[in-house]
PDB file of N, CA and C in Angstrom:
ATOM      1  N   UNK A   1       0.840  -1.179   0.000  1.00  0.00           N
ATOM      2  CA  UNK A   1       0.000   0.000   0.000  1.00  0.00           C
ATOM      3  C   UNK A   1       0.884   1.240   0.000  1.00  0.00           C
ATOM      4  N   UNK A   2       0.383   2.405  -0.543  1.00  0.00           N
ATOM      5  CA  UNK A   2       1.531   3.111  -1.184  1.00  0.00           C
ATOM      6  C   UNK A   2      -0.095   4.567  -1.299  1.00  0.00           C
ATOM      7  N   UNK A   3       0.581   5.641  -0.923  1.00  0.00           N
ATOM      8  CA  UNK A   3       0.098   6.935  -1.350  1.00  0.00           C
ATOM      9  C   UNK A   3      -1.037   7.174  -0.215  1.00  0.00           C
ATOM     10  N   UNK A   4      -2.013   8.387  -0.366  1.00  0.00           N
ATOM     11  CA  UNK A   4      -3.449   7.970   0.941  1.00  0.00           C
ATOM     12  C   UNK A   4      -3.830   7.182   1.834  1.00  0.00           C
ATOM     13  N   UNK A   5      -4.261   6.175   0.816  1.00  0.00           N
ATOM     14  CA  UNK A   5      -4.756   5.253   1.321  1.00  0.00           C
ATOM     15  C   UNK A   5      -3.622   4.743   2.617  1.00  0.00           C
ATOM     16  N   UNK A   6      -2.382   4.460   2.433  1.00  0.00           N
ATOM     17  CA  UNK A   6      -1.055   3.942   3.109  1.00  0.00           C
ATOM     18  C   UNK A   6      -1.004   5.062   4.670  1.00  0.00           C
ATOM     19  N   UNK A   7      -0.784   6.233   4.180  1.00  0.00           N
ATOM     20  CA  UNK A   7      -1.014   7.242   4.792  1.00  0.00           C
ATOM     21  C   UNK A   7      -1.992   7.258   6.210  1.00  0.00           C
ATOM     22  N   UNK A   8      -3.019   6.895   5.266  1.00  0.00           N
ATOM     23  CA  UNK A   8      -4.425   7.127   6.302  1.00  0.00           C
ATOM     24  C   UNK A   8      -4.158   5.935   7.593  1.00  0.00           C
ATOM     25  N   UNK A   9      -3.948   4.710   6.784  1.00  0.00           N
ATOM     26  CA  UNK A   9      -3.705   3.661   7.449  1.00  0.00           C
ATOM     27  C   UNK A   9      -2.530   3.549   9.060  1.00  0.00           C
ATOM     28  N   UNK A  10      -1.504   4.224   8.484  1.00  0.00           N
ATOM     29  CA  UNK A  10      -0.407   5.004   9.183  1.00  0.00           C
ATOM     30  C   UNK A  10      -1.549   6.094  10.420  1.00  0.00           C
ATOM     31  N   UNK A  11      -1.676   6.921  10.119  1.00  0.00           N
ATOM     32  CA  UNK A  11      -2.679   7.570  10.844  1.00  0.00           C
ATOM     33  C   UNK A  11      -3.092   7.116  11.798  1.00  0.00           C
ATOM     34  N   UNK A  12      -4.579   5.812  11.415  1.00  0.00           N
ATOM     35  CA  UNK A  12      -4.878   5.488  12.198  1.00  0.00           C
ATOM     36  C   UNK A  12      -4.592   4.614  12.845  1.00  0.00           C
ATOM     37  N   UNK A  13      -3.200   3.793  13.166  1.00  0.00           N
ATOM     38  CA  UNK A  13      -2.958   3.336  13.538  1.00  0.00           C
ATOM     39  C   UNK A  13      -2.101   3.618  14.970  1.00  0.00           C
ATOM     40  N   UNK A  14      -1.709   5.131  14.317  1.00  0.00           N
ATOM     41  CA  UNK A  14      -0.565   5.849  15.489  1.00  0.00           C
ATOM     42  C   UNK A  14      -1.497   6.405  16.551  1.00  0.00           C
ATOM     43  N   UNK A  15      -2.931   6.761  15.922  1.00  0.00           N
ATOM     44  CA  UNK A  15      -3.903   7.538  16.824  1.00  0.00           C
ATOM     45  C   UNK A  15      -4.258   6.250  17.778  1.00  0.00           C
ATOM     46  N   UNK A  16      -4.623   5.077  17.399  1.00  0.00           N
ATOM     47  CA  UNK A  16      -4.847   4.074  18.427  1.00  0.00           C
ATOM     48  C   UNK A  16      -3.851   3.495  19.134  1.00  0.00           C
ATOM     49  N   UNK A  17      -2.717   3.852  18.953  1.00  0.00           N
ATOM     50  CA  UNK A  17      -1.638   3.751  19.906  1.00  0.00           C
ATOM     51  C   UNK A  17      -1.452   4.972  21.195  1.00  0.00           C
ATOM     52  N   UNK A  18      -1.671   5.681  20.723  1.00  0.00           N
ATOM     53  CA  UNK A  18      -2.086   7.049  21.240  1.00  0.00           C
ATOM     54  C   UNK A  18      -3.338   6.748  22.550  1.00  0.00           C
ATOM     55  N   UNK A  19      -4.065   6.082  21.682  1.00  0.00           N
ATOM     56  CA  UNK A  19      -5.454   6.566  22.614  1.00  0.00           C
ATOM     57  C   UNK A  19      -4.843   5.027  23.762  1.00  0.00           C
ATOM     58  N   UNK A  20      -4.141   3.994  23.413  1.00  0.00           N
ATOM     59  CA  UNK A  20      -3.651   2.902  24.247  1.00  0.00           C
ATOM     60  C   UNK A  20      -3.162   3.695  25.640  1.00  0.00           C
ATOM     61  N   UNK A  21      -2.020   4.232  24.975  1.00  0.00           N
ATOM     62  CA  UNK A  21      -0.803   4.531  26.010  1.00  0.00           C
ATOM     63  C   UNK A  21      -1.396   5.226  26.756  1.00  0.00           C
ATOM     64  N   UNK A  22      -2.575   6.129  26.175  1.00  0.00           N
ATOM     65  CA  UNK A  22      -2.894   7.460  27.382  1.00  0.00           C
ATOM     66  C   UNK A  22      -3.943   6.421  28.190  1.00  0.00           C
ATOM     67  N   UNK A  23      -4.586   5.710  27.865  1.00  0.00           N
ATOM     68  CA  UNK A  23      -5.639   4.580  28.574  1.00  0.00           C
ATOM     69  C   UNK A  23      -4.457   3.976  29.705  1.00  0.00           C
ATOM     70  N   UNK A  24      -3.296   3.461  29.393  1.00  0.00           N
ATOM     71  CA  UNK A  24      -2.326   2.669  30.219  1.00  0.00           C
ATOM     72  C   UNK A  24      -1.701   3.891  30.957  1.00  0.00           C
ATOM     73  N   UNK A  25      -1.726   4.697  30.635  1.00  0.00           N
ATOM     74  CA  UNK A  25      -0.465   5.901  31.561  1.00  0.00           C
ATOM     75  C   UNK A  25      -2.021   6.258  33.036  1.00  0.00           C
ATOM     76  N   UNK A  26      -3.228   6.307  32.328  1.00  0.00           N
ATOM     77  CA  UNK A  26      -3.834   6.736  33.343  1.00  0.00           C
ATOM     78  C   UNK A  26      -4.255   5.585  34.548  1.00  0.00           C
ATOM     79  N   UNK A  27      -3.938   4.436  33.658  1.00  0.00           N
ATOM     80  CA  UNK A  27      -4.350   2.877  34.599  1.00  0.00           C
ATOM     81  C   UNK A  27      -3.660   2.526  35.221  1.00  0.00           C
ATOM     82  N   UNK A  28      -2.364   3.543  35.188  1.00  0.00           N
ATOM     83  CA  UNK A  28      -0.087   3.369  35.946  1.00  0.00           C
ATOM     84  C   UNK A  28      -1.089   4.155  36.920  1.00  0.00           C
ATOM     85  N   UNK A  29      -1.278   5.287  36.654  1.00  0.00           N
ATOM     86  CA  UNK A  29      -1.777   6.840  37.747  1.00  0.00           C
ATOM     87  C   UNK A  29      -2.801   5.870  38.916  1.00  0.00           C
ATOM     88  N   UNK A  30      -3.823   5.440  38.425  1.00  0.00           N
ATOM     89  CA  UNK A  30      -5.083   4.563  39.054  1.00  0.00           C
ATOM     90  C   UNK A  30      -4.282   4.101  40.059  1.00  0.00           C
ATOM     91  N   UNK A  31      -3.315   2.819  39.371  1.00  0.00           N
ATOM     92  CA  UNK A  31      -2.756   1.891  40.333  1.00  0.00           C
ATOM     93  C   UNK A  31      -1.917   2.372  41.406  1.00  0.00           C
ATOM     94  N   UNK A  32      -0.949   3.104  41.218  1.00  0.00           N
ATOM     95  CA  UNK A  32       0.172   3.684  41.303  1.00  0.00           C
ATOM     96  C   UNK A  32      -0.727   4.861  42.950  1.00  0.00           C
ATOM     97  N   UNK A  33      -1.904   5.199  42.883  1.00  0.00           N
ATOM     98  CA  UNK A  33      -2.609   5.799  43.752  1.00  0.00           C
ATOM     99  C   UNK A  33      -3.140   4.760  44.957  1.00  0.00           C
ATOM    100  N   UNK A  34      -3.326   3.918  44.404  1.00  0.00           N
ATOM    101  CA  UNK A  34      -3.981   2.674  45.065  1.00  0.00           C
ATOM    102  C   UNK A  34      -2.862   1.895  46.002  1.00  0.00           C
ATOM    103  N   UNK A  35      -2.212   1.870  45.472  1.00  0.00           N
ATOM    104  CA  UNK A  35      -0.503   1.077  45.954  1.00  0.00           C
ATOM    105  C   UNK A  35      -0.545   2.323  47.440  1.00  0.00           C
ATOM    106  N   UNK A  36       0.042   3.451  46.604  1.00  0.00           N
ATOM    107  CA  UNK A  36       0.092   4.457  48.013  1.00  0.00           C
ATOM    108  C   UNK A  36      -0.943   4.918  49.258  1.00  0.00           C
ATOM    109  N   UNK A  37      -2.133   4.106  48.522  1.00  0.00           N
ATOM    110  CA  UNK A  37      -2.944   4.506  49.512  1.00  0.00           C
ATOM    111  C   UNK A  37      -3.128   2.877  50.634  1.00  0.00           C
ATOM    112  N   UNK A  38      -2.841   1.937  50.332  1.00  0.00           N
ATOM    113  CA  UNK A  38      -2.513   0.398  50.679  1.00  0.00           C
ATOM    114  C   UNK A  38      -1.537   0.582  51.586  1.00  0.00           C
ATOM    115  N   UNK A  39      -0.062   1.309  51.218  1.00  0.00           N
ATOM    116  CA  UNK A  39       1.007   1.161  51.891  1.00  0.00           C
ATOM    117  C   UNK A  39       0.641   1.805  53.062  1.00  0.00           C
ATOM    118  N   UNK A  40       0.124   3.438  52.908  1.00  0.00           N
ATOM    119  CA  UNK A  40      -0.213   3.684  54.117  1.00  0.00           C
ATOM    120  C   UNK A  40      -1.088   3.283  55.335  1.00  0.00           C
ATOM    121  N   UNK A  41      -1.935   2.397  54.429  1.00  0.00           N
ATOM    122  CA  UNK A  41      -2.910   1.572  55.487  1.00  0.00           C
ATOM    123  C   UNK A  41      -2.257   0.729  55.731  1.00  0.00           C
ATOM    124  N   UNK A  42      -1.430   0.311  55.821  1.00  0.00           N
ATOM    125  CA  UNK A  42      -0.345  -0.899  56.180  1.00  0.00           C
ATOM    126  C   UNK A  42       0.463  -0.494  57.152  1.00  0.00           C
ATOM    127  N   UNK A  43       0.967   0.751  56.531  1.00  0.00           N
ATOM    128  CA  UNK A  43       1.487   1.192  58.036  1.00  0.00           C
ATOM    129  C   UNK A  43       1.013   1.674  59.259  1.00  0.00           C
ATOM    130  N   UNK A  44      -0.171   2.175  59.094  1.00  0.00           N
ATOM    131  CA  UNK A  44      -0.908   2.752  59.983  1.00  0.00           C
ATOM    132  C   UNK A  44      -1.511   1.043  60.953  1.00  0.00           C
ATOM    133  N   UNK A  45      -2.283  -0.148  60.407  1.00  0.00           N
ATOM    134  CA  UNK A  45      -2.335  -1.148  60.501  1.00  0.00           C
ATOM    135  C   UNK A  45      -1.169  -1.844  61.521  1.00  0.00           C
ATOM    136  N   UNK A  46       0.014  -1.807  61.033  1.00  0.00           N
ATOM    137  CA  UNK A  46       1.140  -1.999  61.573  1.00  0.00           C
ATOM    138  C   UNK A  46       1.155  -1.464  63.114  1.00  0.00           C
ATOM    139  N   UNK A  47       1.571  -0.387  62.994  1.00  0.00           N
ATOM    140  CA  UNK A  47       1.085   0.608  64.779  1.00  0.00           C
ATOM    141  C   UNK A  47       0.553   0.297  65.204  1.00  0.00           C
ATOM    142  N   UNK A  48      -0.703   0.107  64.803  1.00  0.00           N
ATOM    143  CA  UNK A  48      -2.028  -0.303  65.741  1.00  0.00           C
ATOM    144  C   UNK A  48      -1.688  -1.803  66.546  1.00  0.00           C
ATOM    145  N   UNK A  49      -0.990  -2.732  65.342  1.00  0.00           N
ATOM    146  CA  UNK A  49      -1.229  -3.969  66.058  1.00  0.00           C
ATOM    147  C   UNK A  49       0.195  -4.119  66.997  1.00  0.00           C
ATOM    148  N   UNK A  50       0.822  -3.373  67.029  1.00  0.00           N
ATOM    149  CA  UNK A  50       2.915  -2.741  67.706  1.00  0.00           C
ATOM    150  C   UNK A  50       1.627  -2.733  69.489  1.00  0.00           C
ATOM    151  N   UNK A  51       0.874  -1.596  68.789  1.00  0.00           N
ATOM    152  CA  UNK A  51       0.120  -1.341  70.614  1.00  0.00           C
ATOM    153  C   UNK A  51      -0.794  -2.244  71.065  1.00  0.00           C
ATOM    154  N   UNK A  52      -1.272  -2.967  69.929  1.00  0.00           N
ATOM    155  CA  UNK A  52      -2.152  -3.942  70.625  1.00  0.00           C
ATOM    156  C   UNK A  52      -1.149  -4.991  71.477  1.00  0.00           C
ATOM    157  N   UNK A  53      -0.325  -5.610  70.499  1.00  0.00           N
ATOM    158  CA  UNK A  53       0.562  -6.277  71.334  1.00  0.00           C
ATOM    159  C   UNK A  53       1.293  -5.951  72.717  1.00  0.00           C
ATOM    160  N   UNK A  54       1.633  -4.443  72.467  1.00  0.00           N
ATOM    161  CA  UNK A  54       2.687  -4.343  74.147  1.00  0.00           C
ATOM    162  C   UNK A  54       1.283  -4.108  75.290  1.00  0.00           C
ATOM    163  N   UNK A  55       0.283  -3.848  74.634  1.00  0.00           N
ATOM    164  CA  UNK A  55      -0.616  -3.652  75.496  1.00  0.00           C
ATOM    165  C   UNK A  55      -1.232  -4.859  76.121  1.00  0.00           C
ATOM    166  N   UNK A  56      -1.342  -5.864  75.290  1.00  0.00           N
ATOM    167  CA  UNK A  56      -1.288  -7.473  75.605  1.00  0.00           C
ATOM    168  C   UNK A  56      -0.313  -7.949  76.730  1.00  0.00           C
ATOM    169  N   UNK A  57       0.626  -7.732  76.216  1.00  0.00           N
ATOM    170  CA  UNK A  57       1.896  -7.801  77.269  1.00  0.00           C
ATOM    171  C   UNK A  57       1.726  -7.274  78.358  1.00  0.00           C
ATOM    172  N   UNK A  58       1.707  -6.331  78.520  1.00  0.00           N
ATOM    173  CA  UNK A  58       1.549  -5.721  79.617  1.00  0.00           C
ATOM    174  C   UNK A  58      -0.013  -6.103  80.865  1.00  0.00           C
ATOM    175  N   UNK A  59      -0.929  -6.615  79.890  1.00  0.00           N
ATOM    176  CA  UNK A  59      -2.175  -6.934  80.624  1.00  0.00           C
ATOM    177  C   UNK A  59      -1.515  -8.482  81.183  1.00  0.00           C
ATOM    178  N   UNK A  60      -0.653  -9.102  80.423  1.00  0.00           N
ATOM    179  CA  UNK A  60      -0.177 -10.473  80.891  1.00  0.00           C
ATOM    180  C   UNK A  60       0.244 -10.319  81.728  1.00  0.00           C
ATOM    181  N   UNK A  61       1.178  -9.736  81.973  1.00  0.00           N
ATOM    182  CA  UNK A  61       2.186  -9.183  83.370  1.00  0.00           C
ATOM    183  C   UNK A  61       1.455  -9.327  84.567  1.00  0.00           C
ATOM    184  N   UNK A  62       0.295  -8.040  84.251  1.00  0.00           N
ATOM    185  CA  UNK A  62      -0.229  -7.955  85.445  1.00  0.00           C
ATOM    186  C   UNK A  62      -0.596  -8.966  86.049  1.00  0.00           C
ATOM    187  N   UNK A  63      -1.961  -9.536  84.670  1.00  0.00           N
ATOM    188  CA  UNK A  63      -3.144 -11.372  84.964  1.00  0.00           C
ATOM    189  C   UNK A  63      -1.899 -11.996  85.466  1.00  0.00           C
ATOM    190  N   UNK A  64      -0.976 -11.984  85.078  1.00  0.00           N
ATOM    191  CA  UNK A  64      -0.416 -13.378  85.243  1.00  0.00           C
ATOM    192  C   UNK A  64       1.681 -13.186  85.545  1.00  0.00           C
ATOM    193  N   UNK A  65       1.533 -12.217  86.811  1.00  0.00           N
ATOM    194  CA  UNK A  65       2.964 -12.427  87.266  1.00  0.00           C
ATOM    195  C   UNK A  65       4.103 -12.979  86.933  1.00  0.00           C
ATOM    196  N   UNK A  66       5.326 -12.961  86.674  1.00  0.00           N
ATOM    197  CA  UNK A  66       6.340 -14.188  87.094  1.00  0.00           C
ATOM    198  C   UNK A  66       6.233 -14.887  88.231  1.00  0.00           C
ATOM    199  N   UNK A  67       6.669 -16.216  87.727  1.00  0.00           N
ATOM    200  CA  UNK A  67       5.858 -17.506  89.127  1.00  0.00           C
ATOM    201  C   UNK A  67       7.474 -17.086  90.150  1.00  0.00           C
ATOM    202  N   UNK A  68       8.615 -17.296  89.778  1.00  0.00           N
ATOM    203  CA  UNK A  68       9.966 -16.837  90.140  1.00  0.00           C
ATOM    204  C   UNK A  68      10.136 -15.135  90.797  1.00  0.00           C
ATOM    205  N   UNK A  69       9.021 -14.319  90.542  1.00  0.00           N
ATOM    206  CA  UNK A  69       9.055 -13.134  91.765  1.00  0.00           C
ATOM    207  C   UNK A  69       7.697 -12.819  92.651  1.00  0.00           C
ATOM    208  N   UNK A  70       7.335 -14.077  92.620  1.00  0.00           N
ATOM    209  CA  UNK A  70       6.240 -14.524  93.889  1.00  0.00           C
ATOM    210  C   UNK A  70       7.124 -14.870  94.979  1.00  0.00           C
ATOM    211  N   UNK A  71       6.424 -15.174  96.514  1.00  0.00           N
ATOM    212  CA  UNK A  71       6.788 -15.393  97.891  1.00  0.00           C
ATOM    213  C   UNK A  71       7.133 -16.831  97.714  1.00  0.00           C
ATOM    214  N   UNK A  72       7.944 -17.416  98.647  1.00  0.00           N
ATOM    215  CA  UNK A  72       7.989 -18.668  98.476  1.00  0.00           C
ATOM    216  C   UNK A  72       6.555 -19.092  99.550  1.00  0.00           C
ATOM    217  N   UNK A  73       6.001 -20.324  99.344  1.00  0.00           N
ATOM    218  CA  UNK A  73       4.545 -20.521  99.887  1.00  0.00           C
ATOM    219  C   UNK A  73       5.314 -20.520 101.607  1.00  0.00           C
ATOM    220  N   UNK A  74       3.677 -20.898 102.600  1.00  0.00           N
ATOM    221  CA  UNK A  74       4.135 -20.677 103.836  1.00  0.00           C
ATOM    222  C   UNK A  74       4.701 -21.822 104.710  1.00  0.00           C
ATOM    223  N   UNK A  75       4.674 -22.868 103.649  1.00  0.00           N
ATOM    224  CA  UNK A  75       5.532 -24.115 104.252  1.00  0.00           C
ATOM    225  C   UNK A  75       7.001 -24.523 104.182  1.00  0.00           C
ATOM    226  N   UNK A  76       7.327 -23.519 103.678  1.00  0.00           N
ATOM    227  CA  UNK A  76       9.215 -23.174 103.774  1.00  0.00           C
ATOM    228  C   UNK A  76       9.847 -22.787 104.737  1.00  0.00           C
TER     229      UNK A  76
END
């Protein structure tokens, strides 16, 4: 194919590459928003469960002493 017709073909072919990339550059943007908004719930997620745990810990302590800094019983 050779002249217009070749031409046109050329055309529309570059325009639907065109209309691809800008479809994929905005579906990078989409994702690329989504990722950052994940990570931060991950970290925020993270913290939360840092305090749930020492706060666990710490409720253990109390419920439930070291048996080794108790009294020795009263038959010693």
């Amino acid at each position: 194919m050779t002249g217009p017709a070749a031409h046109e073909a050329l055309e529309r072919r570059v325009t639907e590459l065109e209309t691809r990339l800008a479809f994929q550059e905005h579906t990078i943007s989409e994702l690329n928003d989504a990722l950052t908004a994940a990570r931060l719930e991950l970290v925020a997620q993270t913290g939360l469960l840092r305090r749930v745990m020492d706060d666990l810990r710490q409720a253990r302590t109390v419920q439930f002493p070291d048996p080794g800094q108790e009294p020795p019983p009263p038959h010693y």
